[in-house]
Short mmCIF file of C-alpha atoms and ligand atoms in Angstrom, two decimals:
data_model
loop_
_atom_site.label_atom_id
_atom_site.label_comp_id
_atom_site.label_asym_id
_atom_site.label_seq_id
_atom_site.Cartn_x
_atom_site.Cartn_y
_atom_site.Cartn_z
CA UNK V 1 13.85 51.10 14.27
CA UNK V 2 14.37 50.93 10.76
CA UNK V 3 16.44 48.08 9.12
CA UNK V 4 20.13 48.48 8.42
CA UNK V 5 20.73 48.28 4.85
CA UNK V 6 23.29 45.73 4.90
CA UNK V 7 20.96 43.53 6.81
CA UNK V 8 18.20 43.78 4.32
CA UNK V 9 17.64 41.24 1.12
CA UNK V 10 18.18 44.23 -1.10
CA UNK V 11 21.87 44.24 -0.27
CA UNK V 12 22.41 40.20 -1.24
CA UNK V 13 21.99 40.78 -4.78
CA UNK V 14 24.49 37.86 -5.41
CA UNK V 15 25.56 34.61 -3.97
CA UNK V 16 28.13 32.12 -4.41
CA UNK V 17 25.51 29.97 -4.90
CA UNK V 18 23.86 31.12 -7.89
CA UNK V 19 27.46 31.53 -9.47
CA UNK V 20 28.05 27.87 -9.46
CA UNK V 21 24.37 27.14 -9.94
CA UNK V 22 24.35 29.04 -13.21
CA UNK V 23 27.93 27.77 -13.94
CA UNK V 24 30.68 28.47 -16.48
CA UNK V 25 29.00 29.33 -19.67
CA UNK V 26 26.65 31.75 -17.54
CA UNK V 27 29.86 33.18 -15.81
CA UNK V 28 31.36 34.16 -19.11
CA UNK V 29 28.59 35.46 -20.63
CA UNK V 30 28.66 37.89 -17.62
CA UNK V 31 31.70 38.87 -18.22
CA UNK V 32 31.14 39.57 -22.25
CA UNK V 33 27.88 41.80 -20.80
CA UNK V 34 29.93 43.71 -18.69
CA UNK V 35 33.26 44.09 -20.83
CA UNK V 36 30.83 45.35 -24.26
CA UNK V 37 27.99 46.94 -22.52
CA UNK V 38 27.94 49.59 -25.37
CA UNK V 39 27.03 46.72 -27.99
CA UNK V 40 24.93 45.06 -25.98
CA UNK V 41 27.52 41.95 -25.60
CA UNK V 42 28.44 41.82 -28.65
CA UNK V 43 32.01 41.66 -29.15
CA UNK V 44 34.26 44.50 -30.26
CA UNK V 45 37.81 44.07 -32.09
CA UNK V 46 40.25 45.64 -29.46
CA UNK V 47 42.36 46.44 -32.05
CA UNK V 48 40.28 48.41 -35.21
CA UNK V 49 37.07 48.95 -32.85
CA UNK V 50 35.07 46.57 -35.85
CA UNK V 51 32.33 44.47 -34.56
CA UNK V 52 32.00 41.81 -37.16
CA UNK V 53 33.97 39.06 -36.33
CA UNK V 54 34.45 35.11 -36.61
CA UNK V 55 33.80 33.05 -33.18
CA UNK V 56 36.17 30.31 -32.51
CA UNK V 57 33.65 28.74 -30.33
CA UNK V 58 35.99 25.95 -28.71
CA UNK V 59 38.29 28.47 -27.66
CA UNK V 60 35.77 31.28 -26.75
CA UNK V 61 37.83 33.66 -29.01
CA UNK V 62 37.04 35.98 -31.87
CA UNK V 63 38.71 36.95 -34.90
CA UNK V 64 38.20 40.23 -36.26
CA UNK V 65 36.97 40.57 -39.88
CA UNK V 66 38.03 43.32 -40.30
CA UNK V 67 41.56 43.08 -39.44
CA UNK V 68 41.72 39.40 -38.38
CA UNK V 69 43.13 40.10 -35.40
CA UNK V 70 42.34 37.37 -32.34
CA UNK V 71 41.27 38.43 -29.08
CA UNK V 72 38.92 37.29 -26.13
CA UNK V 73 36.70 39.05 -23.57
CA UNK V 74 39.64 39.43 -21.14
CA UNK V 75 42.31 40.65 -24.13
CA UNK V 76 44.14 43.71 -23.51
CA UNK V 77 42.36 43.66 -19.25
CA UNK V 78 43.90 43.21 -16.49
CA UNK V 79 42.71 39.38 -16.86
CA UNK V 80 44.55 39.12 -20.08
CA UNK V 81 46.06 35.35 -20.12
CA UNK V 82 44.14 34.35 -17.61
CA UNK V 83 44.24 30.92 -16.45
CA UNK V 84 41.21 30.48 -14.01
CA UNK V 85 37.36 29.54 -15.20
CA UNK V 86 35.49 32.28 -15.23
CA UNK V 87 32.83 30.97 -12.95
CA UNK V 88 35.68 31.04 -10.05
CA UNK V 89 36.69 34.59 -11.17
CA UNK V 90 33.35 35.60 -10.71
CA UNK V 91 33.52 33.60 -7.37
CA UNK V 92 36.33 35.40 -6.04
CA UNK V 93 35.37 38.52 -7.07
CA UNK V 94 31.78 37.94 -5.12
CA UNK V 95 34.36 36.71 -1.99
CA UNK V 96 36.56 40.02 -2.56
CA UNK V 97 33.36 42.07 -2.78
CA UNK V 98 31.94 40.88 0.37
CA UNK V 99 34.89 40.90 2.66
CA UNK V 100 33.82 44.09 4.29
CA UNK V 101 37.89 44.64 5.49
CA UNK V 102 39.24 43.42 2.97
CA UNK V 103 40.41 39.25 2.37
CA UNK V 104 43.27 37.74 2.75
CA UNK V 105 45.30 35.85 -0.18
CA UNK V 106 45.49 32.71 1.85
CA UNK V 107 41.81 32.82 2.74
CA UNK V 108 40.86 33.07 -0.95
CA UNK V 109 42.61 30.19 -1.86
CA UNK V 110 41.41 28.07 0.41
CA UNK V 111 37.97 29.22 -0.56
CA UNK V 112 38.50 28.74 -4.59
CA UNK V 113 40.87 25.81 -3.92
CA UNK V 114 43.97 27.71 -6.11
CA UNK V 115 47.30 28.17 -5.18
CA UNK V 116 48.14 30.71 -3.03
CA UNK V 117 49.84 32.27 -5.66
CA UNK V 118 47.12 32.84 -8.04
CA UNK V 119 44.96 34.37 -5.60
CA UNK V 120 47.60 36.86 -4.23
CA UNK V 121 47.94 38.17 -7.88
CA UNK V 122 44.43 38.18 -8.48
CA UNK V 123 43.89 40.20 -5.22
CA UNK V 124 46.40 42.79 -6.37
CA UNK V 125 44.96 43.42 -9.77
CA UNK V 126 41.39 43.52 -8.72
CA UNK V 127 42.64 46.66 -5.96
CA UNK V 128 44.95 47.65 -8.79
CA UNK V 129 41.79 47.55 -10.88
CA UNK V 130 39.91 49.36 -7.98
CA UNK V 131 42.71 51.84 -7.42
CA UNK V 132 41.47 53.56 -10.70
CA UNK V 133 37.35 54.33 -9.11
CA UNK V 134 39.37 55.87 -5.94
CA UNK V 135 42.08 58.34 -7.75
CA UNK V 136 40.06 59.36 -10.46
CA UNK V 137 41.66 62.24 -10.80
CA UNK V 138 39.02 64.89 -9.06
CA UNK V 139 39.66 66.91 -6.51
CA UNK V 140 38.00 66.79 -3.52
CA UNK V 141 35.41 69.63 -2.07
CA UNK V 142 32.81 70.62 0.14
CA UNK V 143 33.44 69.57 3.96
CA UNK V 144 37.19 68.04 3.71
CA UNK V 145 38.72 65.93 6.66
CA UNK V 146 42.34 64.90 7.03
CA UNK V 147 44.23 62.58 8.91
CA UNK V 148 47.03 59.97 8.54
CA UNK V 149 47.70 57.01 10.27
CA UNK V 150 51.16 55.26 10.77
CA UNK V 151 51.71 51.40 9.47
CA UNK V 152 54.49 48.75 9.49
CA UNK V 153 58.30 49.05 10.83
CA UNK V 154 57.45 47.32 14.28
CA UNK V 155 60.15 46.23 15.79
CA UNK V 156 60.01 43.37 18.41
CA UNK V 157 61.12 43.74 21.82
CA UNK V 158 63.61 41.66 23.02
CA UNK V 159 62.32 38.53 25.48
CA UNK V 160 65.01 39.71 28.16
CA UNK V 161 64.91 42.95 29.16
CA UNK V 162 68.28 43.61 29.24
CA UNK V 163 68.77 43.38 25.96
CA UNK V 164 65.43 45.72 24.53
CA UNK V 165 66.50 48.67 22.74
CA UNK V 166 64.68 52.05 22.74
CA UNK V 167 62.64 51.50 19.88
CA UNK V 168 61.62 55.26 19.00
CA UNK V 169 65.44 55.97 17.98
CA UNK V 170 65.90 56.40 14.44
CA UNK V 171 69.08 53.87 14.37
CA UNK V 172 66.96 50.82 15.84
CA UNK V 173 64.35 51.34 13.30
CA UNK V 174 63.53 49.20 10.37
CA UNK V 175 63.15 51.63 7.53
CA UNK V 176 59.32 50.44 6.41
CA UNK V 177 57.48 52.44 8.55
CA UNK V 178 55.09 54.65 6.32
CA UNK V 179 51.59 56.96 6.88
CA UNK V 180 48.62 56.40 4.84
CA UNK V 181 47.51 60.32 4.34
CA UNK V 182 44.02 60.23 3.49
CA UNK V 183 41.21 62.73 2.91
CA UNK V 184 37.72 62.08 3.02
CA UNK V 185 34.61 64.21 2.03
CA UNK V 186 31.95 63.85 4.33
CA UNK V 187 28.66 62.46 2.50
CA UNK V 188 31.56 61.67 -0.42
CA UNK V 189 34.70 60.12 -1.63
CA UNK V 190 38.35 58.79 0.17
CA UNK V 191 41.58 59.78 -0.92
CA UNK V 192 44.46 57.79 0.04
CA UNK V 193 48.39 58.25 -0.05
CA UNK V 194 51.28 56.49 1.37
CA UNK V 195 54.10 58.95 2.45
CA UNK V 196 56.87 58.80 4.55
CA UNK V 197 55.32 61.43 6.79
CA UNK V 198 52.24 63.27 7.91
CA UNK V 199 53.36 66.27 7.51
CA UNK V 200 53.16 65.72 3.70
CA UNK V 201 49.73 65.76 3.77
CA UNK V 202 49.77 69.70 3.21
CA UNK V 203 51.00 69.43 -0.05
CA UNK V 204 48.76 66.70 -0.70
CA UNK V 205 46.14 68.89 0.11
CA UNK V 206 47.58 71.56 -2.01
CA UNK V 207 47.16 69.26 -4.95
CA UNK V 208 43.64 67.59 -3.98
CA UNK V 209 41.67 69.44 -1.88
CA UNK V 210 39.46 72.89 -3.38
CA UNK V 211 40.44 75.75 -1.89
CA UNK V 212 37.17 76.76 -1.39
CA UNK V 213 36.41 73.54 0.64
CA UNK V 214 36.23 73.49 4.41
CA UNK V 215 38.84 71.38 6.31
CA UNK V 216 38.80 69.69 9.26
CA UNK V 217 41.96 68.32 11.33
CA UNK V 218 43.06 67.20 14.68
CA UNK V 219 45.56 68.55 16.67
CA UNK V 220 48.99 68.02 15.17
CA UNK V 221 50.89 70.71 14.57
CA UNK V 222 51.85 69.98 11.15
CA UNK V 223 48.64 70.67 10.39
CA UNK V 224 48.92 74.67 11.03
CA UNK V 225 49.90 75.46 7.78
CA UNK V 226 46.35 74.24 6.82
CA UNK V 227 45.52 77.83 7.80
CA UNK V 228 46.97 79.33 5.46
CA UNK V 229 44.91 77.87 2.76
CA UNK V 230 41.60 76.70 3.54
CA UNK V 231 39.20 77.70 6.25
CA UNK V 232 39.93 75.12 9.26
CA UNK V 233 38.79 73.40 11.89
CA UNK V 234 40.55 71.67 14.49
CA UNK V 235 39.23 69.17 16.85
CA UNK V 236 41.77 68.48 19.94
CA UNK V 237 41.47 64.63 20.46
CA UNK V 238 43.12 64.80 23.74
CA UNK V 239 40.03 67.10 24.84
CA UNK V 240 37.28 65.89 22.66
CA UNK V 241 36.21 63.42 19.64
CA UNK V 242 33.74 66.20 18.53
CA UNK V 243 33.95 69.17 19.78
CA UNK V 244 30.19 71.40 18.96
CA UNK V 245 30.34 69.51 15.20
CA UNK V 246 33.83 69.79 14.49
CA UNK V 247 35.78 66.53 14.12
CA UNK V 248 37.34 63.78 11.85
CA UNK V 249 34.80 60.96 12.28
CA UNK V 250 34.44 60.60 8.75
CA UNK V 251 38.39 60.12 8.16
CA UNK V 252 39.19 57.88 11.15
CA UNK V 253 35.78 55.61 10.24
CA UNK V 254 38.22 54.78 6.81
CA UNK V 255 41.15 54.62 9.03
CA UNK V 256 39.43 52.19 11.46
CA UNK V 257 38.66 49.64 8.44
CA UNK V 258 42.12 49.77 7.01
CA UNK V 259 43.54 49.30 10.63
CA UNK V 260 41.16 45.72 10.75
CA UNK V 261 42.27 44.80 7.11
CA UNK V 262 45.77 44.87 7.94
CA UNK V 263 45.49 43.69 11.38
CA UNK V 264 42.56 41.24 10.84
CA UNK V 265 43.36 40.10 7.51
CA UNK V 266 46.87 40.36 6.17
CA UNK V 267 48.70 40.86 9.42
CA UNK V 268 51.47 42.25 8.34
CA UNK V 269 51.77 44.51 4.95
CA UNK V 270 55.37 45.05 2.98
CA UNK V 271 55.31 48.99 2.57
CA UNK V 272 55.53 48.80 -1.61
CA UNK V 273 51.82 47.06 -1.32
CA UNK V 274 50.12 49.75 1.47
CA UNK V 275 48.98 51.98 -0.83
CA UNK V 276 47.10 48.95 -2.71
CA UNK V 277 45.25 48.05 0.69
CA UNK V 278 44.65 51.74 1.35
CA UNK V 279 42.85 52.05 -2.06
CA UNK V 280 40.84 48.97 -1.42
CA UNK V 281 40.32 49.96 1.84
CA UNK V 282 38.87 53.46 0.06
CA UNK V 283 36.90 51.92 -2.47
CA UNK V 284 35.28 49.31 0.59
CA UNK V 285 33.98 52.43 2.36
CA UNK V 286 32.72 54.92 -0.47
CA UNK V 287 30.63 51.73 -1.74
CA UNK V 288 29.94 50.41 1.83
CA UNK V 289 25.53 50.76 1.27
CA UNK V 290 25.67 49.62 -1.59
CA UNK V 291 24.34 45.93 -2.80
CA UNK V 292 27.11 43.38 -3.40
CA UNK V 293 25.87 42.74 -7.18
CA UNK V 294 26.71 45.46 -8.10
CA UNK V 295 29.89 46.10 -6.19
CA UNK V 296 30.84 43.07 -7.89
CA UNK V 297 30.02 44.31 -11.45
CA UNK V 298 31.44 47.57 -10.69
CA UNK V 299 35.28 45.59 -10.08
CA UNK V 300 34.62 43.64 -12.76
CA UNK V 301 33.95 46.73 -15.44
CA UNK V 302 36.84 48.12 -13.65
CA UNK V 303 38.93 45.11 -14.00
CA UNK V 304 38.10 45.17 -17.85
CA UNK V 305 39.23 48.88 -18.14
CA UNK V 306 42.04 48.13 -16.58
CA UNK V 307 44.98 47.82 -19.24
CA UNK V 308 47.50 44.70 -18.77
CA UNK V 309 48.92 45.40 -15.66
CA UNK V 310 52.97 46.34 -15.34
CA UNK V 311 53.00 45.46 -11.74
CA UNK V 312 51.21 41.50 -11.77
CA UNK V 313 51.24 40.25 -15.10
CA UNK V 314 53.28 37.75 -15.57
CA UNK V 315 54.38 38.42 -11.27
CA UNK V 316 55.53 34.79 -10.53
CA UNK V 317 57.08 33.87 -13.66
CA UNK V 318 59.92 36.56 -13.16
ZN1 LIG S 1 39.99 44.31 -35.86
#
């Protein structure tokens, strides 16, 4: 039997090791590679796009000769004013990378040795960062499947039973319970959404799925009106998985890692942040085969295209 690719050498392409083997200077000249691949490293003046500039070595900044403006590799990122060595960012981005459901903010801490805080922001803006390779703003085609999945708003029983209240009643709920609507290509990309119910998905589909494309769906009936705009198939999960080819194995394999992250991992997830693990959890599978390098250079070129961000910068000094 032929080797799974994750098993073979080709998919270790990076180690923790040979980030703190090749150490700081190494780490940041990575991250000039990756954030001015179109000059070859060579730094670019964020501001007037001018490439001659003046190094202020001891600070590893640049000043623009053009316009003397000041900037850095990570000005104008989502890393702007960052505080952490690049080596470690690289580090946790080769820890985020490999975490095949996802990590959890505590767990990276421990592993960098930073406060908890810094690595739950960090976390956030590399799958904010991410966010931007999943919704790219295609639609999808081809062979579509649909599903959605409900998370959060569990409400504890009571230890005596006397006092346990019927927990499917609107009035004893908690208000965070959402669905993660997602659509999934098979052979291609996942497309995530957080909504407040399933049913939604129709409209979602309205908006990102071809009309020419081929849908697949399970039983519910929300999912009749599907009909009426794509060619359908349903698969009756109370009767079959896969019924003579028609199924959602492709959708529930993404739902199946984003149950583990948020079970596994972070345990419990506030509904404003699902659709940020749903993303990652998106990105995790479309780029599942391939090697962790360049997973890891891929977050990082999207972490340097990612403008300041509105939702973490600056998150605990509010
Ligand atoms: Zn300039």
């Amino acid at each position: 039997m032929a080797q799974h690719f994750l098993l073979s050498a080709e998919a270790r392409t990076l180690s923790l090791k040979c980030i703190y083997k090749g150490g700081e200077a190494k780490a940041y000249e990575s991250f000039k590679r990756i954030r001015w691949s179109a000059t070859g490293g060579n730094p670019v003046c964020p501001k007037c796009g001018c490439q001659e500039h003046y190094e202020i070595a001891t600070r590893r900044k640049f000043k623009c000769a053009a316009c003397g403006a000041q900037y850095s590799v990570t000005s104008g990122t989502i890393f702007a004013s960052r505080k952490m060595a690049f080596v470690d960012l690289l580090a946790a981005i080769a820890i985020f990378v490999n975490a095949a459901k996802g990590i959890s903010a505590l767990q990276l801490s421990r592993d960098l040795n930073v406060q908890y805080k810094t690595a739950f922001v960090l976390s956030h803006k590399l799958r904010e960062a991410i966010a931007a390779e999943v919704h790219t703003g295609e639609i999808l085609d081809g062979e579509v499947e649909v599903d959605g999945v409900y998370f959060g708003g569990h409400i504890r029983p009571a230890n005596v039973a006397d006092k346990r209240v019927d927990r499917r009643l609107a009035k004893h709920q908690t208000g965070t319970r959402r669905v993660v609507v997602a659509f999934r290509e098979r052979l291609g990309r996942t497309l995530p959404f957080v909504t407040k119910s399933e049913a939604e998905g129709v409209d979602l589909a309205k908006v990102w799925v071809d009309r020419l494309a081929i849908m697949s769906a399970d039983e519910a009936s929300h999912w009749d009106a599907l009909h009426a705009g794509w060619q359908t198939e349903r698969v009756n999960h109370s009767q079959a998985y896969s019924d003579h080819g028609k199924h959602t194995n492709w959708v529930e394999s993404f739902f199946s890692r984003l149950r583990r992250m948020v079970r596994g991992q972070h345990h419990f997830v506030s509904p404003k942040y699902l659709y940020q693990y749903a993303n990652h959890a998106a990105w995790l599978e479309d780029n599942r085969r391939r090697d962790n390098g360049t997973n890891a250079r891929a977050v990082i070129a999207a972490a340097m295209d990612a403008p300041i961000s509105r939702n973490w910068a600056g998150y605990w000094q509010r």
